[in-house]
Short mmCIF file of C-alpha atoms and ligand atoms in Angstrom, two decimals:
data_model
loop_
_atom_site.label_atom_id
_atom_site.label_comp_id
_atom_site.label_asym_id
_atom_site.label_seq_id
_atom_site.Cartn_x
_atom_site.Cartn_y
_atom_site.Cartn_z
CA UNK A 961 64.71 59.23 69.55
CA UNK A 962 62.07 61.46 69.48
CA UNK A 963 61.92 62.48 65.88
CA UNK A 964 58.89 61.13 65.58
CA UNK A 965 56.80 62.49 68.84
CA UNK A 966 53.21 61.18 69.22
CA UNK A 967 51.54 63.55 71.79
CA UNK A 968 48.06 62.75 73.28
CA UNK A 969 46.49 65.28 76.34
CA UNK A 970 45.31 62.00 77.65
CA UNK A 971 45.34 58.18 77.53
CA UNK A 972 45.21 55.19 79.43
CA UNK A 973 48.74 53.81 78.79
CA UNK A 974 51.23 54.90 76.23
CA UNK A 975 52.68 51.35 76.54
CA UNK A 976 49.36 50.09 75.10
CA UNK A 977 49.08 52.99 72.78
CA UNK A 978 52.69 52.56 71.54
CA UNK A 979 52.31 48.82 71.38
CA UNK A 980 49.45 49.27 68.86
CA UNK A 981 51.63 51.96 66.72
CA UNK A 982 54.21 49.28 66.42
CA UNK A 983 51.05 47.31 64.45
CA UNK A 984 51.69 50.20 62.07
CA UNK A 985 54.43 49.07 59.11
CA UNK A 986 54.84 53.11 59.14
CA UNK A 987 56.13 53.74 63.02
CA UNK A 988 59.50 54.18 62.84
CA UNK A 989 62.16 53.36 65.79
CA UNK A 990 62.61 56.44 67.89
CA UNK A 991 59.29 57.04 68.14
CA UNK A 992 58.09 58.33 71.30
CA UNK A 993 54.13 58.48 72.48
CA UNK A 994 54.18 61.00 75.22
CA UNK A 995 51.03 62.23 77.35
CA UNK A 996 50.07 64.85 79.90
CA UNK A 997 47.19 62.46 81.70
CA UNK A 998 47.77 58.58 81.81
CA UNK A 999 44.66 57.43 83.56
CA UNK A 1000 45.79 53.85 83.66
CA UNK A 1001 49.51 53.43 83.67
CA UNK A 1002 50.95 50.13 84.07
CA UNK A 1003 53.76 48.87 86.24
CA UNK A 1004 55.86 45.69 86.71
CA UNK A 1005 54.33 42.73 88.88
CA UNK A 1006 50.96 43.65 87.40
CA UNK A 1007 51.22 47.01 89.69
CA UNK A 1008 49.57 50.38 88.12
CA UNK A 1009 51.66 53.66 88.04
CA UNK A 1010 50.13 57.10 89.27
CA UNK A 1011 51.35 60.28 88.20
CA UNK A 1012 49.39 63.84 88.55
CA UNK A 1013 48.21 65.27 85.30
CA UNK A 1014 50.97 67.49 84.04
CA UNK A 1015 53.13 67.28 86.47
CA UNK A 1016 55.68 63.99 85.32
CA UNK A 1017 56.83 62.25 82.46
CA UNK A 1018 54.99 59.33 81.37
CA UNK A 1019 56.52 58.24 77.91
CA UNK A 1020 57.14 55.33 75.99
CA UNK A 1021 59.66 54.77 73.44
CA UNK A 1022 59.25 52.53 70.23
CA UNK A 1023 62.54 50.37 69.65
CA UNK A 1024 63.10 47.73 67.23
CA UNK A 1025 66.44 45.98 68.54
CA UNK A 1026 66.59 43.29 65.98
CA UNK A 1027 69.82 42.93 66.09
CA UNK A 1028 69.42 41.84 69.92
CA UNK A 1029 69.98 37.71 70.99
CA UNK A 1030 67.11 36.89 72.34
CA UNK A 1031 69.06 36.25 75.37
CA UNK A 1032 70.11 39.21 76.24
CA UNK A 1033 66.76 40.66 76.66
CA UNK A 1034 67.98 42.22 80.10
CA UNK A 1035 70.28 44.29 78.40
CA UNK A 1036 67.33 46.33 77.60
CA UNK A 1037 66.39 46.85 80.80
CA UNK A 1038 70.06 47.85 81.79
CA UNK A 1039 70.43 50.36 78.65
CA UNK A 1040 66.71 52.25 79.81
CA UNK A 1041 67.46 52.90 83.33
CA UNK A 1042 71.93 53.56 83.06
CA UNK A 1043 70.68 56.23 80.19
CA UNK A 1044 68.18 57.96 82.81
CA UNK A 1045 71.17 57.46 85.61
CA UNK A 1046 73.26 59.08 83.06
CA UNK A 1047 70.82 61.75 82.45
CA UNK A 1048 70.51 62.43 86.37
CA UNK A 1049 74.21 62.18 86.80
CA UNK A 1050 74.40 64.68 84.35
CA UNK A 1051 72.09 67.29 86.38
CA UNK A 1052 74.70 66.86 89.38
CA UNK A 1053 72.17 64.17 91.26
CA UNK A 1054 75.12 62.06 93.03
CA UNK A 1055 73.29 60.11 95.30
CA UNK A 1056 70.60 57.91 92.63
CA UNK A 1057 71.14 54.16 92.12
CA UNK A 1058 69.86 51.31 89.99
CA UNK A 1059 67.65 49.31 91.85
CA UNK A 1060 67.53 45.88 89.90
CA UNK A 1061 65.91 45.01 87.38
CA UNK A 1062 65.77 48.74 86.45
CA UNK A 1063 63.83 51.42 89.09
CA UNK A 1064 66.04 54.51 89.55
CA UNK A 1065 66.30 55.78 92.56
CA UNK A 1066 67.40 58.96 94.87
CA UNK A 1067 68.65 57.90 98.00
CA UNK A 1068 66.16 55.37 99.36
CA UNK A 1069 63.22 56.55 96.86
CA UNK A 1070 62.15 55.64 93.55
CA UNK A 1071 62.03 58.56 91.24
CA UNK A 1072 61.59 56.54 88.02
CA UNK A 1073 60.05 53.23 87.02
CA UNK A 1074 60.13 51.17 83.61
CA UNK A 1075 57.94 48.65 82.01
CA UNK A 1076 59.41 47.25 79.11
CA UNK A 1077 57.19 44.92 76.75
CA UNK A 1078 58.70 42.85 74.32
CA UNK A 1079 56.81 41.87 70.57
CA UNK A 1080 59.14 38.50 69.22
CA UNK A 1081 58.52 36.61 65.96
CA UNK A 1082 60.45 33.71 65.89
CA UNK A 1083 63.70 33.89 67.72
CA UNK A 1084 64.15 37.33 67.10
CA UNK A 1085 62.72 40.96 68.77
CA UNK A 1086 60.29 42.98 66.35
CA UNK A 1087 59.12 45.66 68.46
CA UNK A 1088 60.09 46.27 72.16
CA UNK A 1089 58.60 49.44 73.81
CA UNK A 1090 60.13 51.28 76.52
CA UNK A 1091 57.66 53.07 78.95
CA UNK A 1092 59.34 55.37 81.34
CA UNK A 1093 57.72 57.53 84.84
CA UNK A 1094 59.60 59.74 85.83
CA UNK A 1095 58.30 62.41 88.62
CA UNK A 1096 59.57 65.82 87.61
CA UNK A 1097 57.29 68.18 89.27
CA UNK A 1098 55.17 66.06 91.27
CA UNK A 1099 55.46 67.13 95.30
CA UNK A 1100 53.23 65.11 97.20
CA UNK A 1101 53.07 60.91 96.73
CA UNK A 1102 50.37 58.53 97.99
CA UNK A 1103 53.49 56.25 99.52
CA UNK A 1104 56.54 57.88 101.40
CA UNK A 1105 58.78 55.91 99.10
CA UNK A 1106 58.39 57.91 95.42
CA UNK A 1107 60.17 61.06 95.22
CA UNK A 1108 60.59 63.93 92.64
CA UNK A 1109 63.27 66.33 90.69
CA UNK A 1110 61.42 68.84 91.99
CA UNK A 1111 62.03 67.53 95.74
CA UNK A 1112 65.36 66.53 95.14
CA UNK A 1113 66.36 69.68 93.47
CA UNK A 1114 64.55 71.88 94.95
CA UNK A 1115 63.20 73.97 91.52
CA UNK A 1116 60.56 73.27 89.29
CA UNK A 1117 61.50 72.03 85.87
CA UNK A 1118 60.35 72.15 82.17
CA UNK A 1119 59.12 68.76 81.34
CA UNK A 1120 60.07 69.80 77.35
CA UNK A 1121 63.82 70.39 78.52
CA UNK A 1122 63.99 67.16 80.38
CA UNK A 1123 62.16 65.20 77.93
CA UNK A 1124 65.17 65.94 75.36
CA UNK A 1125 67.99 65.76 77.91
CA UNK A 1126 66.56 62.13 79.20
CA UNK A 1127 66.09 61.06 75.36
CA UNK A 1128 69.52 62.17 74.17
CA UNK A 1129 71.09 59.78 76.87
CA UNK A 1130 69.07 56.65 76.41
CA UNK A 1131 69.82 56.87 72.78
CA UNK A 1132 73.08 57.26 73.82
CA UNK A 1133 73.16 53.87 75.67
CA UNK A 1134 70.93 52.30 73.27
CA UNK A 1135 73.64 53.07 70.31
CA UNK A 1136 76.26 51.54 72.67
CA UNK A 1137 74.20 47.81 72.97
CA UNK A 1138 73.76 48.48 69.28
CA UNK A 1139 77.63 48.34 68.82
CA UNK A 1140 77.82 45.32 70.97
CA UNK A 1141 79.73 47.43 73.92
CA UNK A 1142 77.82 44.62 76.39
CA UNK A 1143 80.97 44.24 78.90
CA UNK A 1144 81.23 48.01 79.24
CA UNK A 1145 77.05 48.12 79.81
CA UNK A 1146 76.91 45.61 82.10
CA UNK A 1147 80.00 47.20 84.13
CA UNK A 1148 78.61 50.20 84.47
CA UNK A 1149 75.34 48.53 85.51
CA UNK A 1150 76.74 46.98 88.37
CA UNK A 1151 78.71 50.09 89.69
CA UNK A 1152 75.39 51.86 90.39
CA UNK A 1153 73.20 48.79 91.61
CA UNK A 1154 71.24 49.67 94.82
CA UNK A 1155 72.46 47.95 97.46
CA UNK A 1156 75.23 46.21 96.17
CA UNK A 1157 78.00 44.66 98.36
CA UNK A 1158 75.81 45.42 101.28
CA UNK A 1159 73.96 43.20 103.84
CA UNK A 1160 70.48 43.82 103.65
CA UNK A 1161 67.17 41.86 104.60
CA UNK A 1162 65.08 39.99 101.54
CA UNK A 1163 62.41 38.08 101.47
CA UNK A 1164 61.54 35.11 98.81
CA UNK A 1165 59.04 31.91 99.14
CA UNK A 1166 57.69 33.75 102.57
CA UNK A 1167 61.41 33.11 103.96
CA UNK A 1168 62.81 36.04 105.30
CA UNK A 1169 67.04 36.15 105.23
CA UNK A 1170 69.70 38.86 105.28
CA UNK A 1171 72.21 38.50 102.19
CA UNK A 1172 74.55 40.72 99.84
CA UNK A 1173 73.92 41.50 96.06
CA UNK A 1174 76.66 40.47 94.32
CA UNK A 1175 75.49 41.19 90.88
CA UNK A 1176 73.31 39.46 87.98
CA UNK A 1177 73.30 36.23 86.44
CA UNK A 1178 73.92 35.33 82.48
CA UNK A 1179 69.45 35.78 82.34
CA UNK A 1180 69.69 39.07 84.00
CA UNK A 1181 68.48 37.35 87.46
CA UNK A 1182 69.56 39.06 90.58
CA UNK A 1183 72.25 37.16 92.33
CA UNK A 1184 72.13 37.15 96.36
CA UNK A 1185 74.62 35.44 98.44
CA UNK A 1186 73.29 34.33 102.04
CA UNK A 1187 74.40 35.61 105.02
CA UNK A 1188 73.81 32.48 106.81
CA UNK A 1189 74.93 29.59 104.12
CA UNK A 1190 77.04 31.48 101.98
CA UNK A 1191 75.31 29.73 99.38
CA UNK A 1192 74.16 32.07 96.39
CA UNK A 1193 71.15 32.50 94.49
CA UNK A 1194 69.46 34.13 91.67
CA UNK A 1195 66.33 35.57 91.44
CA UNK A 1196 63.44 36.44 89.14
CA UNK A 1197 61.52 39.69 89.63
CA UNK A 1198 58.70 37.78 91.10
CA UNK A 1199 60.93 35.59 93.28
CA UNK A 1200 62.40 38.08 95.64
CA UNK A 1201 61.72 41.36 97.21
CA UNK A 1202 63.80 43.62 99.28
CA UNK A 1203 62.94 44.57 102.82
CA UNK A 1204 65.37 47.06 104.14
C1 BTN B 1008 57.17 50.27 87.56
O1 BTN B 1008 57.96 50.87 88.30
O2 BTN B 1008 56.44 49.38 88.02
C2 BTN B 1008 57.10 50.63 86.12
C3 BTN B 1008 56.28 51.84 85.87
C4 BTN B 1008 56.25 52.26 84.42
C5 BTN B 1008 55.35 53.43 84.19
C6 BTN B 1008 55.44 53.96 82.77
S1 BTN B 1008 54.61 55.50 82.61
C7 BTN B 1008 54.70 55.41 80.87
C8 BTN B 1008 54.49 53.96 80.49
N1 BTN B 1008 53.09 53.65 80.30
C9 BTN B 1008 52.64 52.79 81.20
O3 BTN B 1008 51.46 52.37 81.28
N2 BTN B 1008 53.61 52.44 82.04
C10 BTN B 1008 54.86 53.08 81.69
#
């Protein structure tokens, strides 16, 4: 991953800019589209993603997992964000989490968010690109609930260093799903999910109820058993949110 690094000083979204390279017969898998300004990153639920120029990682990675059912699309989503746990683990950061489907958090604040976009022909995956934020340098958020490296560490980093180190650990994980280690992915998946095992508030349909994350469903849906019926329940990503 990597070989092939696209670099642009600027650019609205290197989802959208990677998801037009995959038009290209030429791109080859592993190649990353990287910039130092995205004016108009994109998020999940339709949200946008702000990062100061220079200061973060805003990447996307070209895959072509053709060898993926196209039911175990989650799996992508659980490869991305264990490879940048794995990568934070790795820099002695103890305390981060998975918080489903796939933000990565540092104690109770995102550090990293992923937007994966699928390209399908038929009942297979063509193209699926993999755009990661991840606030390296970045000090001072908009909302009280991002954080940084550089405020959980306490140093400044080199975004080149950390660009590797996070690429040679999703690769990693992505060579794992590759060899069909799925059991062993989704097992260490569920060892780092935020707020599993614990009662916590939710809210879904405009229903507020406390309930415990117990883990995911075949689809990838988080599962929620309620406090109050005992009955559980999975979600979609639009179907739920958590409260505290
Ligand atoms: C989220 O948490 O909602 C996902 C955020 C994903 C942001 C990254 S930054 C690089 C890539 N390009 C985009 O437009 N979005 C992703």
């Amino acid at each position: 991953m990597g070989g092939n690094l696209v670099f642009v000083p600027e650019c609205h979204s290197t989802n959208t800019l990677a998801l037009q390279l995959c038009q290209q017969s030429s791109t080859p898998e592993g190649t990353v589209v990287i910039t130092n300004n995205q004016t108009a990153g994109r998020g999940q639920r339709g949200n946008s993603w702000e990062a100061q120029p220079g200061m973060n990682l805003t990447f996307s990675i070209i895959l072509k997992p053709v060898f993926l059912d196209l039911k175990d699309q989650f799996y992508l989503n659980i490869i991305i964000s264990l490879g940048i746990h794995d990568y934070l683990i790795t820099n002695k950061i103890s305390n981060s989490h998975i918080k489903w489907p796939n933000d990565v958090m540092v104690g109770r604040k995102k550090l990293c968010g992923i937007l994966i976009e699928n390209q399908i022909q038929g009942s297979r995956f063509t193209n699926s690109v993999a755009g990661i934020g991840i606030n390296i340098n970045q000090q001072n958020f908009n909302n009280d609930t991002a954080t940084s490296l550089r405020i959980v560490t306490g140093t400044e980093h080199t975004l080149q260093h950390e660009l590797e180190q996070l690429l040679q650990k999703i690769e990693a994980r992505y060579l794992q799903l590759r060899q069909n280690a799925y059991a062993k992915i989704k097992s260490d998946y569920l060892d780092t999910l935020y707020w599993k095992n614990e009662l916590h508030e939710f809210t879904s349909n405009g229903e507020n109820f406390s309930g415990v994350i117990i883990g995911i469903d075949e689809a990838g849906r988080l599962s929620v058993q309620r406090n109050d019926t005992q009955e559980v329940k999975s979600f979609d990503l639009k179907e739920i949110s958590y409260l505290q």
